[in-house]
Tab-separated table of C-alpha atoms and ligand atoms in Angstrom:
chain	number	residue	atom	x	y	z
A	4	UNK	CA	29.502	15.941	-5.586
A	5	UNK	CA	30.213	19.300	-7.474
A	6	UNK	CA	27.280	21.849	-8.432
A	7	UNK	CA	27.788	24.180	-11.131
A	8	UNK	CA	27.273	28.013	-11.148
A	9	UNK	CA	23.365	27.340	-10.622
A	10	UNK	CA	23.862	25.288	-7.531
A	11	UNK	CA	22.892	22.350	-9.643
A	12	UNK	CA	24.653	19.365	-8.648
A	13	UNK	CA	26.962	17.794	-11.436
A	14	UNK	CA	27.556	14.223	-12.233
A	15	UNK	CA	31.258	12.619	-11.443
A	16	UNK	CA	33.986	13.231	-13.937
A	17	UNK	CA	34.655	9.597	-15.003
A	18	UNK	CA	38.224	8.751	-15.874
A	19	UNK	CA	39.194	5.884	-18.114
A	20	UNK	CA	42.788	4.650	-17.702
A	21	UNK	CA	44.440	2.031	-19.593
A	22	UNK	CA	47.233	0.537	-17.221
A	23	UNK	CA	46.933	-0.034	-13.334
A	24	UNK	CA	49.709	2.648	-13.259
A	25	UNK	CA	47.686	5.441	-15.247
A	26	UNK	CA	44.811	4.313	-12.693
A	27	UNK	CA	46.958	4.178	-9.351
A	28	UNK	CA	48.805	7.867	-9.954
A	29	UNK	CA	45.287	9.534	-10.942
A	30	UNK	CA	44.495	7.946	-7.516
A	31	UNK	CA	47.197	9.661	-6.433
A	32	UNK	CA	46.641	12.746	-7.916
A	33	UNK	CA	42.755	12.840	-6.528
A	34	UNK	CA	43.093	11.759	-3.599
A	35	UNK	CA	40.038	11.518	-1.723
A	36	UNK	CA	37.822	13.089	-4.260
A	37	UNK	CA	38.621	9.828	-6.833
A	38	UNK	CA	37.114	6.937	-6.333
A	39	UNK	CA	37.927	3.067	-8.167
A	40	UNK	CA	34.984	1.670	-9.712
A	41	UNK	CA	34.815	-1.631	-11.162
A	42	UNK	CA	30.640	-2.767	-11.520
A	43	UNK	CA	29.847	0.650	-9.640
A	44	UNK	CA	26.899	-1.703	-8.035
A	45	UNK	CA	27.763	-1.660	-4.233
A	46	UNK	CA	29.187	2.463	-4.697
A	47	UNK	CA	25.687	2.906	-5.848
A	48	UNK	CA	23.641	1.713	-3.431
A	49	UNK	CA	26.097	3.452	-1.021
A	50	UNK	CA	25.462	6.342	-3.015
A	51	UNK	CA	21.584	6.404	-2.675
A	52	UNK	CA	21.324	4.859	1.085
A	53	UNK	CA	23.101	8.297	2.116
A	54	UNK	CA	26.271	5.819	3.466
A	55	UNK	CA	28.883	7.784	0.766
A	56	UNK	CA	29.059	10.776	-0.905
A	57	UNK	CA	28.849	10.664	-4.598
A	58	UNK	CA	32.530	11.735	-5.614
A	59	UNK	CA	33.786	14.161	-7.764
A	60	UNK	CA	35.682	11.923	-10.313
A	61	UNK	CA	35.134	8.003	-10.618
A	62	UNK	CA	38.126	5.687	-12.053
A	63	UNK	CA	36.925	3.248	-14.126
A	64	UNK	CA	39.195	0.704	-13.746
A	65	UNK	CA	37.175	-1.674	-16.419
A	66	UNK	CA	39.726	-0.975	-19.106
A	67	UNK	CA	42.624	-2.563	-17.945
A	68	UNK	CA	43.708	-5.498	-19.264
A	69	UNK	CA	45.346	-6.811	-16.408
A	70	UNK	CA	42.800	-6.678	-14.309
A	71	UNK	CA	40.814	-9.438	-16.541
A	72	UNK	CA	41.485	-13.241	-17.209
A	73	UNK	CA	40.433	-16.803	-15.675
A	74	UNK	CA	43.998	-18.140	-14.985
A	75	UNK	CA	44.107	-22.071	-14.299
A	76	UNK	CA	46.663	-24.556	-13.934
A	77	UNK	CA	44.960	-27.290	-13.339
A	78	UNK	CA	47.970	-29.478	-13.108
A	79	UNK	CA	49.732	-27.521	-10.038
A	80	UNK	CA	45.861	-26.893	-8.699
A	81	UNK	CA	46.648	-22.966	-8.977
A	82	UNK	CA	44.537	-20.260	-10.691
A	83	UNK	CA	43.889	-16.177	-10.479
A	84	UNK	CA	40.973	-14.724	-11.672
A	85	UNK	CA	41.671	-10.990	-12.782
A	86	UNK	CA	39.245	-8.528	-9.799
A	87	UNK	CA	37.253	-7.511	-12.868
A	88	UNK	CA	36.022	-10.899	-13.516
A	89	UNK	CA	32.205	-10.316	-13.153
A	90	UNK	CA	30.491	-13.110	-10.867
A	91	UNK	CA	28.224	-14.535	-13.327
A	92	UNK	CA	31.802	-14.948	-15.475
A	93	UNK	CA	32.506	-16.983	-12.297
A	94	UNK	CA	29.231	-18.654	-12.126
A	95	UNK	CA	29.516	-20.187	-15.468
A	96	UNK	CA	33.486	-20.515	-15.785
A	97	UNK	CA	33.678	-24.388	-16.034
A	98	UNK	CA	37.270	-24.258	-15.208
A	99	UNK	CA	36.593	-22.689	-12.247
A	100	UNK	CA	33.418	-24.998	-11.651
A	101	UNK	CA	36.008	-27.542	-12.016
A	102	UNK	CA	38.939	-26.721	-9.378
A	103	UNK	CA	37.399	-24.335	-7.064
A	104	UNK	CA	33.815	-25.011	-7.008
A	105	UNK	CA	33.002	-22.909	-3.477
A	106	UNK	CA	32.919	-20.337	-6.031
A	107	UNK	CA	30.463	-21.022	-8.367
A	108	UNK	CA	28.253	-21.607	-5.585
A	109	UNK	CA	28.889	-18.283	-3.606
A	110	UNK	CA	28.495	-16.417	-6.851
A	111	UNK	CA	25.034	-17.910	-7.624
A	112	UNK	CA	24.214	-16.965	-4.341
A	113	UNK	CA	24.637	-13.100	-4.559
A	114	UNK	CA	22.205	-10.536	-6.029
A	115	UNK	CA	20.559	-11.428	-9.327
A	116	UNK	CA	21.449	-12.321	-12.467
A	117	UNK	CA	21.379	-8.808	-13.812
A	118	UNK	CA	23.700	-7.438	-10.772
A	119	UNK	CA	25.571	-10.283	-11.230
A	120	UNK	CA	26.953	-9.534	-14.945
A	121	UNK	CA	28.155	-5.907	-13.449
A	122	UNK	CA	29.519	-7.032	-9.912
A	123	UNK	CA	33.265	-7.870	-9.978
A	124	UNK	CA	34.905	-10.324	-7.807
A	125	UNK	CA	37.241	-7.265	-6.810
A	126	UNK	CA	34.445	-5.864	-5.822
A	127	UNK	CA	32.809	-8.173	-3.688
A	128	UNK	CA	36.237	-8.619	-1.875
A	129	UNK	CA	36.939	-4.747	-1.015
A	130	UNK	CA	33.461	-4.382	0.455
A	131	UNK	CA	35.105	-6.572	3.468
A	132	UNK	CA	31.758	-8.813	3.987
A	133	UNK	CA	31.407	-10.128	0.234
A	134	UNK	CA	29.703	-13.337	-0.084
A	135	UNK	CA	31.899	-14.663	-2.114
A	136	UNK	CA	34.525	-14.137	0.729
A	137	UNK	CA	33.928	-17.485	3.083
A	138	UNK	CA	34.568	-19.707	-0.229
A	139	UNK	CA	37.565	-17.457	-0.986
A	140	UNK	CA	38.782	-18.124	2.324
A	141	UNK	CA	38.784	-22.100	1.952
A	142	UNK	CA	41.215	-21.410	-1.389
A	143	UNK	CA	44.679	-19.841	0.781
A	144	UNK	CA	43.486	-16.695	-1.394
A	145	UNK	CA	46.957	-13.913	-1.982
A	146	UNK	CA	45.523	-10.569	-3.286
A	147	UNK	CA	48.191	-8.655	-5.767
A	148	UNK	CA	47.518	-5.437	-5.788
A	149	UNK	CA	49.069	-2.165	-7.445
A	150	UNK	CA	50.849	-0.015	-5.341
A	151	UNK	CA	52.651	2.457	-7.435
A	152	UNK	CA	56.186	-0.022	-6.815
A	153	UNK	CA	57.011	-3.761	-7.814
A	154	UNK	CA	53.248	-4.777	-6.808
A	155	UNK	CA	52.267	-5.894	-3.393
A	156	UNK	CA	50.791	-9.857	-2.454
A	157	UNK	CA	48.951	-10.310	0.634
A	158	UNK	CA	46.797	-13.200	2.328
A	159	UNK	CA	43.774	-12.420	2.164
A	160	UNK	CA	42.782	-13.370	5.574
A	161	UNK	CA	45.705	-10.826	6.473
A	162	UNK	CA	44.132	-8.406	5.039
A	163	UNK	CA	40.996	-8.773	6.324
A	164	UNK	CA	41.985	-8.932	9.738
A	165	UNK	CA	42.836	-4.848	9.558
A	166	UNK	CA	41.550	-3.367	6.188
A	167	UNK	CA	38.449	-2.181	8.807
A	168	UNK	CA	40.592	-0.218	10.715
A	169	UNK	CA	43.610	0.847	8.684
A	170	UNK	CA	42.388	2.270	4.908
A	171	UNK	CA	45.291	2.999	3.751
A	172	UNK	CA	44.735	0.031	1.359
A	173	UNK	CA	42.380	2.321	-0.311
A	174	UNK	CA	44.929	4.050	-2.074
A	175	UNK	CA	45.995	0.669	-4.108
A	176	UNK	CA	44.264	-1.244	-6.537
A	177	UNK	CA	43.369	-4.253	-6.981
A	178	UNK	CA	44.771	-6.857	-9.768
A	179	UNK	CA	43.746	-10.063	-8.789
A	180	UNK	CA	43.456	-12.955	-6.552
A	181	UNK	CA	45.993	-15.901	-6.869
A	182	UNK	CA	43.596	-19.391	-5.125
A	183	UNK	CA	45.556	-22.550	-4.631
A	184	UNK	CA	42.881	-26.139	-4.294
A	185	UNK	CA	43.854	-28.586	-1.273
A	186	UNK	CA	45.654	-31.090	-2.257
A	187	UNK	CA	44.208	-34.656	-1.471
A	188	UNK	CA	45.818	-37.445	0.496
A	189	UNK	CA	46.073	-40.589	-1.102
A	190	UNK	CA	42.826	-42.986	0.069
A	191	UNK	CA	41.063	-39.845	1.323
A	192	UNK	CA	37.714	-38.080	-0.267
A	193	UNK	CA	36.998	-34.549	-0.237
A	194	UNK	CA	33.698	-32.705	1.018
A	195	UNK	CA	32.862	-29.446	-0.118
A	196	UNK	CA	30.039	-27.417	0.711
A	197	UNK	CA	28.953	-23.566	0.524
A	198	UNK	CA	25.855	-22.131	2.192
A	199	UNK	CA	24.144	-18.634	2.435
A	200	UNK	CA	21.451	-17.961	5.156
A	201	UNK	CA	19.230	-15.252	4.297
A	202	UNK	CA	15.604	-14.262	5.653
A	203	UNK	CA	14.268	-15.705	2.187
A	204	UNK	CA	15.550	-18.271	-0.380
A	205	UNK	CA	17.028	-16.066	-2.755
A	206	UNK	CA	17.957	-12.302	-3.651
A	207	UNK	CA	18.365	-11.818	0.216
A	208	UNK	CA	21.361	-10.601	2.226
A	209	UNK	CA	23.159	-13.014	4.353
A	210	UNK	CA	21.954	-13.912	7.950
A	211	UNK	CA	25.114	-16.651	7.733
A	212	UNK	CA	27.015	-17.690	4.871
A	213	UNK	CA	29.256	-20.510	5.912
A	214	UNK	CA	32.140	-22.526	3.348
A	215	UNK	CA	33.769	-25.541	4.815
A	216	UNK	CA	36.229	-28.057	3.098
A	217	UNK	CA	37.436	-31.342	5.036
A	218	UNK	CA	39.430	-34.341	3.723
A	219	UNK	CA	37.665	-37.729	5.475
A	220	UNK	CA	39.704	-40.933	5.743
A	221	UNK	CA	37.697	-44.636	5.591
A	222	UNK	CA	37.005	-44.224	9.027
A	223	UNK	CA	35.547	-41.024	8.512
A	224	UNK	CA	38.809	-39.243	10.613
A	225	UNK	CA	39.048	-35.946	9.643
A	226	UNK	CA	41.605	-33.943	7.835
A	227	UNK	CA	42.829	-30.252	6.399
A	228	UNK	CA	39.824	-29.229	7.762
A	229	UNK	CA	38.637	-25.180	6.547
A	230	UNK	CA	35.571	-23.731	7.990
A	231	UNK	CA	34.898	-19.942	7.330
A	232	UNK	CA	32.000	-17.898	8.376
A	233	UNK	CA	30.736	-14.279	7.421
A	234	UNK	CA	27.098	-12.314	7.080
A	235	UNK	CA	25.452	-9.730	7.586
A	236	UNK	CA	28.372	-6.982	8.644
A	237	UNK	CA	30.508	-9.569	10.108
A	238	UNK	CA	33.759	-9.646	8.429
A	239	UNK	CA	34.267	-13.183	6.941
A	240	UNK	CA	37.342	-15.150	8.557
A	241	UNK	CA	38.446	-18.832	9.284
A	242	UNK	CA	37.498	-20.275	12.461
A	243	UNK	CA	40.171	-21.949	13.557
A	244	UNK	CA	40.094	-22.795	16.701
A	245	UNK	CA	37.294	-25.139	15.551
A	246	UNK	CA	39.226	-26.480	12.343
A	247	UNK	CA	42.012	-27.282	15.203
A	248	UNK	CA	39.571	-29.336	17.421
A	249	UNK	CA	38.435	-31.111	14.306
A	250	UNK	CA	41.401	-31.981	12.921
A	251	UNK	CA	41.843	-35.745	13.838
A	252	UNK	CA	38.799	-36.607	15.259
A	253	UNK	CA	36.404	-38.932	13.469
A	254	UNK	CA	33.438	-37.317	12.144
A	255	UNK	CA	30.244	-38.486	14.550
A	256	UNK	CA	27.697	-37.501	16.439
A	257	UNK	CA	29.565	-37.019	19.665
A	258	UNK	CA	32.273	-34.397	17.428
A	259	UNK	CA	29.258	-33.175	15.484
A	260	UNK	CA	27.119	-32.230	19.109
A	261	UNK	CA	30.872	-30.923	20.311
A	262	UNK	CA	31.651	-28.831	17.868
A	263	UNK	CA	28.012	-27.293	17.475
A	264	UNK	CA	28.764	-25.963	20.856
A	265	UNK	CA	32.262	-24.877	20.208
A	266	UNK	CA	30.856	-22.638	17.141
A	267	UNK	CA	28.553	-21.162	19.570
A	268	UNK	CA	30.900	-20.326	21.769
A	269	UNK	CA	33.372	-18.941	19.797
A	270	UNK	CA	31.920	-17.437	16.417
A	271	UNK	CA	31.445	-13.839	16.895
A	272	UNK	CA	29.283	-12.285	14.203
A	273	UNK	CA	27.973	-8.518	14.256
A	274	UNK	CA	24.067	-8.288	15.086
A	275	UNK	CA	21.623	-6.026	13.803
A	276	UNK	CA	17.954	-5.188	14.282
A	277	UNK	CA	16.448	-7.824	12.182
A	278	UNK	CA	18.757	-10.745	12.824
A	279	UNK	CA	20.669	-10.585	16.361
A	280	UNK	CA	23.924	-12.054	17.425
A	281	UNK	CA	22.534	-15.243	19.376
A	282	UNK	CA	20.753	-15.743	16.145
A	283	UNK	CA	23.507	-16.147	13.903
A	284	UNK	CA	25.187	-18.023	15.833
A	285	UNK	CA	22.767	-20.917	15.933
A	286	UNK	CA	22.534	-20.769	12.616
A	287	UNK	CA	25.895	-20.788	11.849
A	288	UNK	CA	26.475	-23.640	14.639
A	289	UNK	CA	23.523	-25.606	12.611
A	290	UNK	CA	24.613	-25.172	9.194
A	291	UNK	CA	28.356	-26.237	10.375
A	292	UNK	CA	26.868	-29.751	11.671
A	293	UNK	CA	24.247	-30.409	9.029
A	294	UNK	CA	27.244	-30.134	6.444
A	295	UNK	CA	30.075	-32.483	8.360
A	296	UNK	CA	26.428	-34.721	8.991
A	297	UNK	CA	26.390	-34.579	5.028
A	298	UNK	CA	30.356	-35.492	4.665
A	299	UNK	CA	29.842	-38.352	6.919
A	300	UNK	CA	27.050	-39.622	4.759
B	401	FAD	C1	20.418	-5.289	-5.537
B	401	FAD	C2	21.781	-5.685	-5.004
B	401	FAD	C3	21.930	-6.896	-4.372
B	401	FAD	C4	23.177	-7.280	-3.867
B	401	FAD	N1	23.296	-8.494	-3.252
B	401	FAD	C5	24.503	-8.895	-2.773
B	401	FAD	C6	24.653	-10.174	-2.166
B	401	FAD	O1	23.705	-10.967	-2.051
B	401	FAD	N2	25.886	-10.511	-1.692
B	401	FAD	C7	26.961	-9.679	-1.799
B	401	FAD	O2	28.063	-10.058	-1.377
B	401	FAD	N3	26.845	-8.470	-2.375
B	401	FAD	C8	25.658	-8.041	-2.869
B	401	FAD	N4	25.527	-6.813	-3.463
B	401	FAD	C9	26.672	-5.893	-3.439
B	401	FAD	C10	27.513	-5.834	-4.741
B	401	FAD	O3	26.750	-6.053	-5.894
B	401	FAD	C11	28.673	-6.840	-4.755
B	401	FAD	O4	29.436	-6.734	-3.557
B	401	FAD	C12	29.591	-6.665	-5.960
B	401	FAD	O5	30.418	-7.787	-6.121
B	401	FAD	C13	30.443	-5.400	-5.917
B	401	FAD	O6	31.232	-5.356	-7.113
B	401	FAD	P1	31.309	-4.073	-8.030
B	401	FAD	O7	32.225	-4.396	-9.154
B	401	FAD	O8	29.966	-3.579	-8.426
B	401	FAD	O9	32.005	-3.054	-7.011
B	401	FAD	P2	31.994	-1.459	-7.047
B	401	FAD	O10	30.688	-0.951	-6.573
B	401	FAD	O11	32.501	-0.955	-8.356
B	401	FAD	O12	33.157	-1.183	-5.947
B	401	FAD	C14	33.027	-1.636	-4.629
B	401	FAD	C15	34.227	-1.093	-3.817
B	401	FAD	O13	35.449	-1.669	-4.273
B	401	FAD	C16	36.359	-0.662	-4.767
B	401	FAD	N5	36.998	-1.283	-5.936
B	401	FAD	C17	36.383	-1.993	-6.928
B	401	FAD	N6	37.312	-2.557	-7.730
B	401	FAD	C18	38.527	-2.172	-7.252
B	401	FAD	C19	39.879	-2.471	-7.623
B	401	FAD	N7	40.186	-3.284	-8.654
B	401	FAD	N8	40.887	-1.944	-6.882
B	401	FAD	C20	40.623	-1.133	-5.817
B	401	FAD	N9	39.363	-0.824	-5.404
B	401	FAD	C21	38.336	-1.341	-6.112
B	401	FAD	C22	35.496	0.558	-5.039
B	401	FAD	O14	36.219	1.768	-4.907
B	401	FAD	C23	34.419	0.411	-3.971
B	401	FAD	O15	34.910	0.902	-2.740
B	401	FAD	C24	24.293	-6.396	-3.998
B	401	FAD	C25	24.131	-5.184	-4.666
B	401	FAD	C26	22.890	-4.809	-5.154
B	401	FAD	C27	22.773	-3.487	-5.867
């Protein structure tokens, strides 16, 4: 941050553009001493664990229209939600209760009400471990972004998969998400089910936060099965090596017991000093059976 003449330290210049152009070239412009805020929640607590430097100029990128708007079809089973969309907008959107209902769950899961009416969905996305991220995942989520051309779509789980270790995304901004529902085979159901772990029942960070969709036939065979796991630090993804050995099988105890230990074996969260890695496994193997235990029944 800057300090005046008197060594006092001064508060951000906070910039206020209009179009996700106007935003992107002042990014440009900046460079590392600009920053994109939406909520400004996570960037604060960033700011006052010591994690980030307070920047010299913020971009508010609250102003831009585009960046707002519930958009569903519910014919074609499509919608985007605009990365400004706050998460209690999500939590009480009954359109989006309605086609993509992982997401009114992970949003009432995350902070508190009054963090909640800040937070963005962009937000939650770009800080790579995002609880709304596993339920995302289930939707084949395409970010559009702003790149300074045409505009830029990307899978989400793409992007994932290197925005750790290349940040050159950091440059762009965010627009919105596009989420597509899974469609449903004739004389099949559909189970559903979101779930955060934390070390208390509410207000707590994630030990585990799992989403899972399947499709179940009468005989209980399972179908367009999605399973994705994040918490803690560990960047959310599919697993689906797992979906693969469920696909097909019927959904019983011998599968359930099988694929408790295939989670085990093959989830690889990030540990910490409070909750280690063995730890989240189990619990991630244990919430993954309890829910296809609830599909079955
Ligand atoms: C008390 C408290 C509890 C919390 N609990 C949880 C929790 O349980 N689960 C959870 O997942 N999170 C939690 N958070 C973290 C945070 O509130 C959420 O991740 C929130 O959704 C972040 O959104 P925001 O709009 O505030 O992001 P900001 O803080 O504004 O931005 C976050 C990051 O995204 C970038 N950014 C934002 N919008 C754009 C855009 N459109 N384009 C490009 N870059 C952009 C910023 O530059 C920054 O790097 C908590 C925070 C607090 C303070």
């Amino acid at each position: 941050m800057a300090a005046n003449a008197q060594g006092v330290a001064e508060a951000p210049f906070v910039w206020h553009p209009a179009t996700a152009a106007e935003a992107w070239q002042l990014k440009q412009t900046l460079g590392t001493e600009g920053v994109y805020t939406a909520g400004g929640t996570l960037l604060r607590t960033q700011w006052e664990a010591g994690l980030a430097a307070m920047p010299n100029h913020l971009i508010n990128v609250g102003e831009i229209e585009e960046l707002h708007g519930i958009h569903i079809d519910c014919e074609s089973g499509t919608g985007t939600l605009g990365a400004m969309i706050t998460l209690s907008d999500l939590r009480t959107s009954p359109l989006v209760h309605a086609s993509f209902p992982l997401l009114t769950e992970a949003a009432r899961s995350i902070a508190a009400p009054s963090i909640r009416n800040l937070a963005t969905i962009g937000g939650n996305v770009l800080s790579l471990v995002g609880d709304s991220l596993p339920a995302l995942l289930i939707y084949d989520p395409v970010l559009h972004w702003h790149d300074g051309s045409n505009g830029l779509q990307e899978s989400l789980s793409e992007w994932l998969s290197t925005a750790a270790v290349h940040a050159a995304w950091r440059e762009r901004l965010l627009i919105a998400i596009e989420l597509t529902q899974p469609a449903l085979d004739s004389n099949t159901k559909r189970f559903v089910a979101y779930h955060k772990v934390g070390r208390r029942d509410a207000f707590t960070p994630s030990v585990v936060t799992a989403a899972l969709s399947v499709q179940l036939d009468s005989d209980n065979r399972l179908s367009d099965v999605r399973l994705a796991l994040g918490g803690g630090q560990t960047i959310p993804h599919r697993l689906e090596l797992v979906e693969q050995f469920l696909t097909g099988k019927i959904a019983n105890k011998k599968t359930i017991t099988e694929v408790y230990a295939l989670v085990v074996e093959h989830y690889e969260p990030k540990g910490d000093a409070f909750v280690p890695v063995s730890y989240r496994k189990k619990a991630a193997a244990n919430l993954i059976a309890s829910e296809l235990w609830k599909a079955v029944r």
